[in-house]
Amino acid sequence: MTSETCPAPEHSNTRLFLFSDYHMHPQGHRVQRYTQELLQPWADSARRLGLTDIAFTDHDRYHGGIDFDEIDRLRERNPDLQIRAGIEMDNDPVHSGASRQWIEKNWNRLDFVLGSVHFLERADQMFDSVPNGAEQFEDRNIDEIYTDYFRRVRELIATGLVDTLAHLDLIKIHGHRPTADIGILVTQTLEFIRARDLAIELSTAGWRKPVNELYPSDSIIELAMEKGIPFTTASDAHSHVQLGENFANLAHKMSEIGIRKVCIFGTHKRAEVPLQL
Ligand SMILES: [Zn+2]
Ligand SMILES: [Zn+2]
């Protein structure tokens, strides 16, 4: 699964117009109560970039800062944008219990839940912290880590609380590659995603990390396409200036690989939208 070769592009010179970013963190990495002052710059950045459909997906451990009434107010102030209330639910061993209760309680006010695996064996550190998370890979069997990671992804899917999987192959973040063929592992996971009728995101965040590669890899994207799994587009912005980061490169990649639709969500209902050229 390390090959990044693409099939012959059908329209390699076409530029798809990407209009949606479904992964962003207005609170960054701490609790910051939602206010118009916090949220409006994100709407302004979206408009400047030509994005018309955005989803706030703060980490679930900061759910205390999310205020649905403030999101409604932002919608009233920005009627030209579709603004979705979302959250990124992960496998945090300390905070997950309370977070999942909150997600269930607010299910009908949430448009969208991203599912992520950020934790392996250590409860005190996300393995995707850069650079410190790389410690968790030292002197370890990388194949076993990959197997463990994808098992955790399937556990997360099994909660039934996820609409879309975020950064599906995040485990590559620090550049560690499996020595064994992980095709079966990925296929099993994608089949589970398909069976649960979920989507996966195409995340440009991988291009700003040590691995310097889109999440997920081209080979995973191709397998997902074969299975009819739909995609969202995402930057995983932790500041409004990162919104839509590298979307021109993403559009080019999607064009080459033959993706012509993205999905959007309203109260967990998915619609697929054809991309304009
Ligand atoms: Zn994440
Ligand atoms: Zn995120």
mmCIF file of N, CA, C and O in Angstrom, residues 84-166:
data_model
loop_
_atom_site.group_PDB
_atom_site.id
_atom_site.type_symbol
_atom_site.label_atom_id
_atom_site.label_comp_id
_atom_site.label_asym_id
_atom_site.label_seq_id
_atom_site.Cartn_x
_atom_site.Cartn_y
_atom_site.Cartn_z
ATOM 1 N N ARG A 84 -22.353 24.020 8.951
ATOM 2 C CA ARG A 84 -22.777 22.783 9.603
ATOM 3 C C ARG A 84 -22.192 22.689 11.006
ATOM 4 O O ARG A 84 -21.014 23.013 11.223
ATOM 5 N N ALA A 85 -23.002 22.179 11.913
ATOM 6 C CA ALA A 85 -22.545 21.940 13.283
ATOM 7 C C ALA A 85 -22.041 20.505 13.359
ATOM 8 O O ALA A 85 -22.807 19.568 13.182
ATOM 9 N N GLY A 86 -20.752 20.376 13.593
ATOM 10 C CA GLY A 86 -20.176 19.038 13.649
ATOM 11 C C GLY A 86 -19.243 18.881 14.827
ATOM 12 O O GLY A 86 -19.068 19.787 15.651
ATOM 13 N N ILE A 87 -18.629 17.708 14.899
ATOM 14 C CA ILE A 87 -17.675 17.416 15.975
ATOM 15 C C ILE A 87 -16.754 16.315 15.486
ATOM 16 O O ILE A 87 -17.139 15.515 14.622
ATOM 17 N N GLU A 88 -15.524 16.316 16.001
ATOM 18 C CA GLU A 88 -14.584 15.226 15.698
ATOM 19 C C GLU A 88 -14.513 14.326 16.921
ATOM 20 O O GLU A 88 -13.968 14.700 17.952
ATOM 21 N N MET A 89 -15.102 13.158 16.792
ATOM 22 C CA MET A 89 -15.135 12.192 17.902
ATOM 23 C C MET A 89 -13.945 11.250 17.767
ATOM 24 O O MET A 89 -13.732 10.675 16.703
ATOM 25 N N ASP A 90 -13.167 11.122 18.845
ATOM 26 C CA ASP A 90 -12.018 10.219 18.735
ATOM 27 C C ASP A 90 -12.062 9.143 19.814
ATOM 28 O O ASP A 90 -13.083 8.921 20.465
ATOM 29 N N ASN A 91 -10.959 8.460 19.970
ATOM 30 C CA ASN A 91 -10.913 7.333 20.904
ATOM 31 C C ASN A 91 -10.127 7.689 22.155
ATOM 32 O O ASN A 91 -9.426 6.838 22.716
ATOM 33 N N ASP A 92 -10.207 8.941 22.582
ATOM 34 C CA ASP A 92 -9.532 9.410 23.788
ATOM 35 C C ASP A 92 -9.968 8.549 24.978
ATOM 36 O O ASP A 92 -11.138 8.559 25.363
ATOM 37 N N PRO A 93 -9.035 7.811 25.575
ATOM 38 C CA PRO A 93 -9.452 6.884 26.631
ATOM 39 C C PRO A 93 -9.940 7.595 27.894
ATOM 40 O O PRO A 93 -10.671 7.014 28.686
ATOM 41 N N VAL A 94 -9.544 8.851 28.064
ATOM 42 C CA VAL A 94 -9.948 9.578 29.276
ATOM 43 C C VAL A 94 -11.301 10.267 29.076
ATOM 44 O O VAL A 94 -12.183 10.190 29.926
ATOM 45 N N HIS A 95 -11.463 10.949 27.942
ATOM 46 C CA HIS A 95 -12.629 11.824 27.785
ATOM 47 C C HIS A 95 -13.774 11.246 26.956
ATOM 48 O O HIS A 95 -14.845 11.832 26.881
ATOM 49 N N SER A 96 -13.527 10.092 26.313
ATOM 50 C CA SER A 96 -14.520 9.589 25.355
ATOM 51 C C SER A 96 -15.899 9.341 25.960
ATOM 52 O O SER A 96 -16.905 9.613 25.314
ATOM 53 N N GLY A 97 -15.930 8.815 27.176
ATOM 54 C CA GLY A 97 -17.222 8.479 27.786
ATOM 55 C C GLY A 97 -18.137 9.690 27.823
ATOM 56 O O GLY A 97 -19.267 9.664 27.313
ATOM 57 N N ALA A 98 -17.633 10.783 28.423
ATOM 58 C CA ALA A 98 -18.447 11.999 28.566
ATOM 59 C C ALA A 98 -18.760 12.590 27.192
ATOM 60 O O ALA A 98 -19.875 13.069 26.944
ATOM 61 N N SER A 99 -17.775 12.535 26.279
ATOM 62 C CA SER A 99 -17.976 13.122 24.957
ATOM 63 C C SER A 99 -19.080 12.387 24.205
ATOM 64 O O SER A 99 -19.916 13.002 23.552
ATOM 65 N N ARG A 100 -19.052 11.074 24.275
ATOM 66 C CA ARG A 100 -20.048 10.308 23.511
ATOM 67 C C ARG A 100 -21.451 10.530 24.069
ATOM 68 O O ARG A 100 -22.424 10.599 23.305
ATOM 69 N N GLN A 101 -21.544 10.674 25.377
ATOM 70 C CA GLN A 101 -22.855 11.006 25.962
ATOM 71 C C GLN A 101 -23.353 12.339 25.427
ATOM 72 O O GLN A 101 -24.525 12.504 25.108
ATOM 73 N N TRP A 102 -22.433 13.306 25.346
ATOM 74 C CA TRP A 102 -22.802 14.630 24.845
ATOM 75 C C TRP A 102 -23.249 14.543 23.392
ATOM 76 O O TRP A 102 -24.237 15.172 22.996
ATOM 77 N N ILE A 103 -22.532 13.748 22.591
ATOM 78 C CA ILE A 103 -22.893 13.598 21.169
ATOM 79 C C ILE A 103 -24.288 12.967 21.046
ATOM 80 O O ILE A 103 -25.123 13.424 20.255
ATOM 81 N N GLU A 104 -24.543 11.949 21.834
ATOM 82 C CA GLU A 104 -25.868 11.301 21.766
ATOM 83 C C GLU A 104 -26.972 12.284 22.168
ATOM 84 O O GLU A 104 -28.017 12.359 21.527
ATOM 85 N N LYS A 105 -26.690 13.044 23.219
ATOM 86 C CA LYS A 105 -27.691 13.998 23.711
ATOM 87 C C LYS A 105 -27.990 15.088 22.670
ATOM 88 O O LYS A 105 -29.128 15.540 22.533
ATOM 89 N N ASN A 106 -26.966 15.499 21.934
ATOM 90 C CA ASN A 106 -27.116 16.607 20.976
ATOM 91 C C ASN A 106 -27.197 16.138 19.523
ATOM 92 O O ASN A 106 -27.007 16.938 18.604
ATOM 93 N N TRP A 107 -27.468 14.856 19.345
ATOM 94 C CA TRP A 107 -27.440 14.242 18.011
ATOM 95 C C TRP A 107 -28.243 15.042 16.983
ATOM 96 O O TRP A 107 -27.797 15.273 15.856
ATOM 97 N N ASN A 108 -29.431 15.487 17.388
ATOM 98 C CA ASN A 108 -30.315 16.154 16.426
ATOM 99 C C ASN A 108 -29.916 17.598 16.121
ATOM 100 O O ASN A 108 -30.425 18.194 15.182
ATOM 101 N N ARG A 109 -29.019 18.153 16.917
ATOM 102 C CA ARG A 109 -28.516 19.492 16.594
ATOM 103 C C ARG A 109 -27.198 19.414 15.823
ATOM 104 O O ARG A 109 -26.723 20.417 15.307
ATOM 105 N N LEU A 110 -26.628 18.225 15.794
ATOM 106 C CA LEU A 110 -25.377 18.032 15.057
ATOM 107 C C LEU A 110 -25.696 17.604 13.620
ATOM 108 O O LEU A 110 -26.533 16.738 13.403
ATOM 109 N N ASP A 111 -25.010 18.225 12.676
ATOM 110 C CA ASP A 111 -25.160 17.810 11.275
ATOM 111 C C ASP A 111 -24.247 16.654 10.931
ATOM 112 O O ASP A 111 -24.543 15.871 10.033
ATOM 113 N N PHE A 112 -23.126 16.566 11.675
ATOM 114 C CA PHE A 112 -22.028 15.785 11.127
ATOM 115 C C PHE A 112 -21.077 15.350 12.231
ATOM 116 O O PHE A 112 -20.692 16.169 13.064
ATOM 117 N N VAL A 113 -20.728 14.068 12.248
ATOM 118 C CA VAL A 113 -19.728 13.575 13.207
ATOM 119 C C VAL A 113 -18.576 12.923 12.433
ATOM 120 O O VAL A 113 -18.783 11.987 11.663
ATOM 121 N N LEU A 114 -17.392 13.472 12.662
ATOM 122 C CA LEU A 114 -16.178 12.856 12.124
ATOM 123 C C LEU A 114 -15.671 11.840 13.124
ATOM 124 O O LEU A 114 -15.715 12.095 14.332
ATOM 125 N N GLY A 115 -15.151 10.734 12.655
ATOM 126 C CA GLY A 115 -14.564 9.739 13.554
ATOM 127 C C GLY A 115 -13.068 9.629 13.328
ATOM 128 O O GLY A 115 -12.620 9.526 12.181
ATOM 129 N N SER A 116 -12.304 9.670 14.436
ATOM 130 C CA SER A 116 -10.843 9.669 14.346
ATOM 131 C C SER A 116 -10.224 8.771 15.386
ATOM 132 O O SER A 116 -10.723 8.698 16.513
ATOM 133 N N VAL A 117 -9.122 8.141 15.033
ATOM 134 C CA VAL A 117 -8.295 7.447 16.025
ATOM 135 C C VAL A 117 -7.030 8.280 16.220
ATOM 136 O O VAL A 117 -6.237 8.456 15.287
ATOM 137 N N HIS A 118 -6.892 8.845 17.431
ATOM 138 C CA HIS A 118 -5.714 9.645 17.777
ATOM 139 C C HIS A 118 -4.859 8.966 18.837
ATOM 140 O O HIS A 118 -3.774 9.446 19.159
ATOM 141 N N PHE A 119 -5.401 7.900 19.458
ATOM 142 C CA PHE A 119 -4.695 7.279 20.585
ATOM 143 C C PHE A 119 -4.405 5.812 20.305
ATOM 144 O O PHE A 119 -5.270 5.078 19.819
ATOM 145 N N LEU A 120 -3.188 5.393 20.633
ATOM 146 C CA LEU A 120 -2.829 3.978 20.586
ATOM 147 C C LEU A 120 -2.780 3.500 22.039
ATOM 148 O O LEU A 120 -3.777 3.629 22.743
ATOM 149 N N GLU A 121 -1.618 2.997 22.486
ATOM 150 C CA GLU A 121 -1.591 2.462 23.857
ATOM 151 C C GLU A 121 -1.478 3.538 24.928
ATOM 152 O O GLU A 121 -1.915 3.335 26.050
ATOM 153 N N ARG A 122 -0.877 4.660 24.588
ATOM 154 C CA ARG A 122 -0.699 5.705 25.604
ATOM 155 C C ARG A 122 -1.936 6.578 25.711
ATOM 156 O O ARG A 122 -2.445 7.088 24.715
ATOM 157 N N ALA A 123 -2.408 6.736 26.958
ATOM 158 C CA ALA A 123 -3.608 7.542 27.177
ATOM 159 C C ALA A 123 -3.270 9.020 27.305
ATOM 160 O O ALA A 123 -4.149 9.875 27.234
ATOM 161 N N ASP A 124 -1.977 9.330 27.502
ATOM 162 C CA ASP A 124 -1.591 10.708 27.820
ATOM 163 C C ASP A 124 -1.070 11.471 26.605
ATOM 164 O O ASP A 124 -0.666 12.620 26.732
ATOM 165 N N GLN A 125 -1.044 10.830 25.425
ATOM 166 C CA GLN A 125 -0.467 11.530 24.278
ATOM 167 C C GLN A 125 -1.106 11.044 22.980
ATOM 168 O O GLN A 125 -1.170 9.841 22.725
ATOM 169 N N MET A 126 -1.602 11.979 22.173
ATOM 170 C CA MET A 126 -2.082 11.614 20.843
ATOM 171 C C MET A 126 -0.864 11.190 20.019
ATOM 172 O O MET A 126 0.134 11.913 20.004
ATOM 173 N N PHE A 127 -0.970 10.056 19.336
ATOM 174 C CA PHE A 127 0.213 9.597 18.586
ATOM 175 C C PHE A 127 0.521 10.533 17.424
ATOM 176 O O PHE A 127 1.635 10.532 16.890
ATOM 177 N N ASP A 128 -0.462 11.368 17.052
ATOM 178 C CA ASP A 128 -0.238 12.274 15.923
ATOM 179 C C ASP A 128 0.262 13.644 16.360
ATOM 180 O O ASP A 128 0.274 14.570 15.555
ATOM 181 N N SER A 129 0.697 13.779 17.655
ATOM 182 C CA SER A 129 1.355 15.039 18.005
ATOM 183 C C SER A 129 2.702 15.062 17.286
ATOM 184 O O SER A 129 3.406 14.068 17.246
ATOM 185 N N VAL A 130 3.002 16.235 16.741
ATOM 186 C CA VAL A 130 4.260 16.378 16.006
ATOM 187 C C VAL A 130 5.146 17.350 16.776
ATOM 188 O O VAL A 130 4.700 18.446 17.091
ATOM 189 N N PRO A 131 6.392 16.984 17.133
ATOM 190 C CA PRO A 131 7.032 15.719 16.771
ATOM 191 C C PRO A 131 6.903 14.615 17.828
ATOM 192 O O PRO A 131 7.249 13.477 17.565
ATOM 193 N N ASN A 132 6.395 14.959 19.047
ATOM 194 C CA ASN A 132 6.563 14.023 20.170
ATOM 195 C C ASN A 132 5.870 12.681 19.994
ATOM 196 O O ASN A 132 6.324 11.666 20.519
ATOM 197 N N GLY A 133 4.768 12.651 19.257
ATOM 198 C CA GLY A 133 4.026 11.400 19.086
ATOM 199 C C GLY A 133 4.851 10.301 18.412
ATOM 200 O O GLY A 133 4.574 9.113 18.561
ATOM 201 N N ALA A 134 5.892 10.719 17.706
ATOM 202 C CA ALA A 134 6.755 9.736 17.014
ATOM 203 C C ALA A 134 7.451 8.811 17.999
ATOM 204 O O ALA A 134 7.851 7.704 17.640
ATOM 205 N N GLU A 135 7.565 9.267 19.289
ATOM 206 C CA GLU A 135 8.162 8.401 20.337
ATOM 207 C C GLU A 135 7.443 7.068 20.421
ATOM 208 O O GLU A 135 8.039 6.058 20.754
ATOM 209 N N GLN A 136 6.149 7.097 20.149
ATOM 210 C CA GLN A 136 5.350 5.879 20.326
ATOM 211 C C GLN A 136 5.675 4.806 19.280
ATOM 212 O O GLN A 136 5.202 3.686 19.376
ATOM 213 N N PHE A 137 6.454 5.180 18.285
ATOM 214 C CA PHE A 137 6.812 4.231 17.222
ATOM 215 C C PHE A 137 8.226 3.679 17.405
ATOM 216 O O PHE A 137 8.625 2.764 16.694
ATOM 217 N N GLU A 138 8.964 4.283 18.373
ATOM 218 C CA GLU A 138 10.363 3.878 18.543
ATOM 219 C C GLU A 138 10.455 2.442 19.024
ATOM 220 O O GLU A 138 9.747 2.053 19.962
ATOM 221 N N ASP A 139 11.338 1.671 18.412
ATOM 222 C CA ASP A 139 11.583 0.265 18.797
ATOM 223 C C ASP A 139 10.318 -0.576 18.776
ATOM 224 O O ASP A 139 10.188 -1.516 19.565
ATOM 225 N N ARG A 140 9.392 -0.224 17.952
ATOM 226 C CA ARG A 140 8.154 -0.996 17.871
ATOM 227 C C ARG A 140 8.070 -1.676 16.509
ATOM 228 O O ARG A 140 8.674 -1.224 15.538
ATOM 229 N N ASN A 141 7.290 -2.730 16.458
ATOM 230 C CA ASN A 141 7.016 -3.403 15.187
ATOM 231 C C ASN A 141 5.938 -2.588 14.459
ATOM 232 O O ASN A 141 4.792 -2.501 14.914
ATOM 233 N N ILE A 142 6.306 -1.957 13.372
ATOM 234 C CA ILE A 142 5.407 -1.021 12.684
ATOM 235 C C ILE A 142 4.182 -1.754 12.115
ATOM 236 O O ILE A 142 3.065 -1.222 12.123
ATOM 237 N N ASP A 143 4.392 -2.979 11.660
ATOM 238 C CA ASP A 143 3.248 -3.745 11.133
ATOM 239 C C ASP A 143 2.199 -3.955 12.220
ATOM 240 O O ASP A 143 0.994 -3.844 11.969
ATOM 241 N N GLU A 144 2.677 -4.250 13.436
ATOM 242 C CA GLU A 144 1.730 -4.450 14.552
ATOM 243 C C GLU A 144 1.002 -3.147 14.886
ATOM 244 O O GLU A 144 -0.179 -3.149 15.218
ATOM 245 N N ILE A 145 1.732 -2.053 14.804
ATOM 246 C CA ILE A 145 1.096 -0.751 15.082
ATOM 247 C C ILE A 145 -0.005 -0.475 14.051
ATOM 248 O O ILE A 145 -1.099 -0.013 14.400
ATOM 249 N N TYR A 146 0.262 -0.760 12.785
ATOM 250 C CA TYR A 146 -0.750 -0.553 11.745
ATOM 251 C C TYR A 146 -1.979 -1.435 12.007
ATOM 252 O O TYR A 146 -3.124 -0.979 11.889
ATOM 253 N N THR A 147 -1.726 -2.702 12.357
ATOM 254 C CA THR A 147 -2.838 -3.623 12.625
ATOM 255 C C THR A 147 -3.683 -3.099 13.782
ATOM 256 O O THR A 147 -4.918 -3.070 13.716
ATOM 257 N N ASP A 148 -3.000 -2.668 14.848
ATOM 258 C CA ASP A 148 -3.678 -2.142 16.026
ATOM 259 C C ASP A 148 -4.471 -0.879 15.672
ATOM 260 O O ASP A 148 -5.627 -0.708 16.087
ATOM 261 N N TYR A 149 -3.871 -0.008 14.871
ATOM 262 C CA TYR A 149 -4.532 1.242 14.489
ATOM 263 C C TYR A 149 -5.839 0.958 13.747
ATOM 264 O O TYR A 149 -6.904 1.495 14.090
ATOM 265 N N PHE A 150 -5.769 0.089 12.728
ATOM 266 C CA PHE A 150 -6.987 -0.157 11.938
ATOM 267 C C PHE A 150 -8.042 -0.915 12.754
ATOM 268 O O PHE A 150 -9.239 -0.738 12.519
ATOM 269 N N ARG A 151 -7.603 -1.711 13.739
ATOM 270 C CA ARG A 151 -8.566 -2.345 14.647
ATOM 271 C C ARG A 151 -9.319 -1.256 15.438
ATOM 272 O O ARG A 151 -10.531 -1.305 15.611
ATOM 273 N N ARG A 152 -8.584 -0.253 15.872
ATOM 274 C CA ARG A 152 -9.214 0.832 16.621
ATOM 275 C C ARG A 152 -10.170 1.644 15.728
ATOM 276 O O ARG A 152 -11.205 2.122 16.189
ATOM 277 N N VAL A 153 -9.801 1.784 14.451
ATOM 278 C CA VAL A 153 -10.704 2.485 13.515
ATOM 279 C C VAL A 153 -12.023 1.710 13.426
ATOM 280 O O VAL A 153 -13.118 2.295 13.477
ATOM 281 N N ARG A 154 -11.922 0.389 13.335
ATOM 282 C CA ARG A 154 -13.156 -0.414 13.208
ATOM 283 C C ARG A 154 -13.990 -0.345 14.494
ATOM 284 O O ARG A 154 -15.220 -0.294 14.439
ATOM 285 N N GLU A 155 -13.305 -0.282 15.638
ATOM 286 C CA GLU A 155 -14.028 -0.118 16.914
ATOM 287 C C GLU A 155 -14.811 1.188 16.938
ATOM 288 O O GLU A 155 -15.948 1.248 17.407
ATOM 289 N N LEU A 156 -14.175 2.225 16.411
ATOM 290 C CA LEU A 156 -14.812 3.544 16.380
ATOM 291 C C LEU A 156 -16.050 3.516 15.483
ATOM 292 O O LEU A 156 -17.105 4.058 15.833
ATOM 293 N N ILE A 157 -15.916 2.858 14.322
ATOM 294 C CA ILE A 157 -17.052 2.747 13.397
ATOM 295 C C ILE A 157 -18.205 2.017 14.084
ATOM 296 O O ILE A 157 -19.379 2.383 13.935
ATOM 297 N N ALA A 158 -17.845 1.002 14.850
ATOM 298 C CA ALA A 158 -18.866 0.163 15.493
ATOM 299 C C ALA A 158 -19.687 0.923 16.529
ATOM 300 O O ALA A 158 -20.759 0.460 16.925
ATOM 301 N N THR A 159 -19.229 2.100 16.968
ATOM 302 C CA THR A 159 -20.027 2.877 17.924
ATOM 303 C C THR A 159 -21.339 3.340 17.289
ATOM 304 O O THR A 159 -22.289 3.664 17.995
ATOM 305 N N GLY A 160 -21.363 3.416 15.959
ATOM 306 C CA GLY A 160 -22.580 3.882 15.281
ATOM 307 C C GLY A 160 -22.776 5.382 15.370
ATOM 308 O O GLY A 160 -23.826 5.894 14.987
ATOM 309 N N LEU A 161 -21.784 6.109 15.872
ATOM 310 C CA LEU A 161 -21.934 7.558 16.061
ATOM 311 C C LEU A 161 -21.196 8.379 15.002
ATOM 312 O O LEU A 161 -21.128 9.597 15.109
ATOM 313 N N VAL A 162 -20.650 7.703 13.993
ATOM 314 C CA VAL A 162 -19.772 8.384 13.049
ATOM 315 C C VAL A 162 -20.453 8.501 11.676
ATOM 316 O O VAL A 162 -21.075 7.555 11.209
ATOM 317 N N ASP A 163 -20.340 9.687 11.056
ATOM 318 C CA ASP A 163 -20.835 9.868 9.685
ATOM 319 C C ASP A 163 -19.727 9.702 8.654
ATOM 320 O O ASP A 163 -19.963 9.226 7.553
ATOM 321 N N THR A 164 -18.524 10.145 9.009
ATOM 322 C CA THR A 164 -17.395 10.144 8.074
ATOM 323 C C THR A 164 -16.111 9.863 8.839
ATOM 324 O O THR A 164 -15.931 10.366 9.956
ATOM 325 N N LEU A 165 -15.226 9.077 8.254
ATOM 326 C CA LEU A 165 -13.940 8.808 8.886
ATOM 327 C C LEU A 165 -12.942 9.895 8.498
ATOM 328 O O LEU A 165 -12.773 10.182 7.302
ATOM 329 N N ALA A 166 -12.308 10.483 9.512
ATOM 330 C CA ALA A 166 -11.284 11.502 9.268
ATOM 331 C C ALA A 166 -9.942 10.820 9.021
ATOM 332 O O ALA A 166 -9.712 9.710 9.518
#
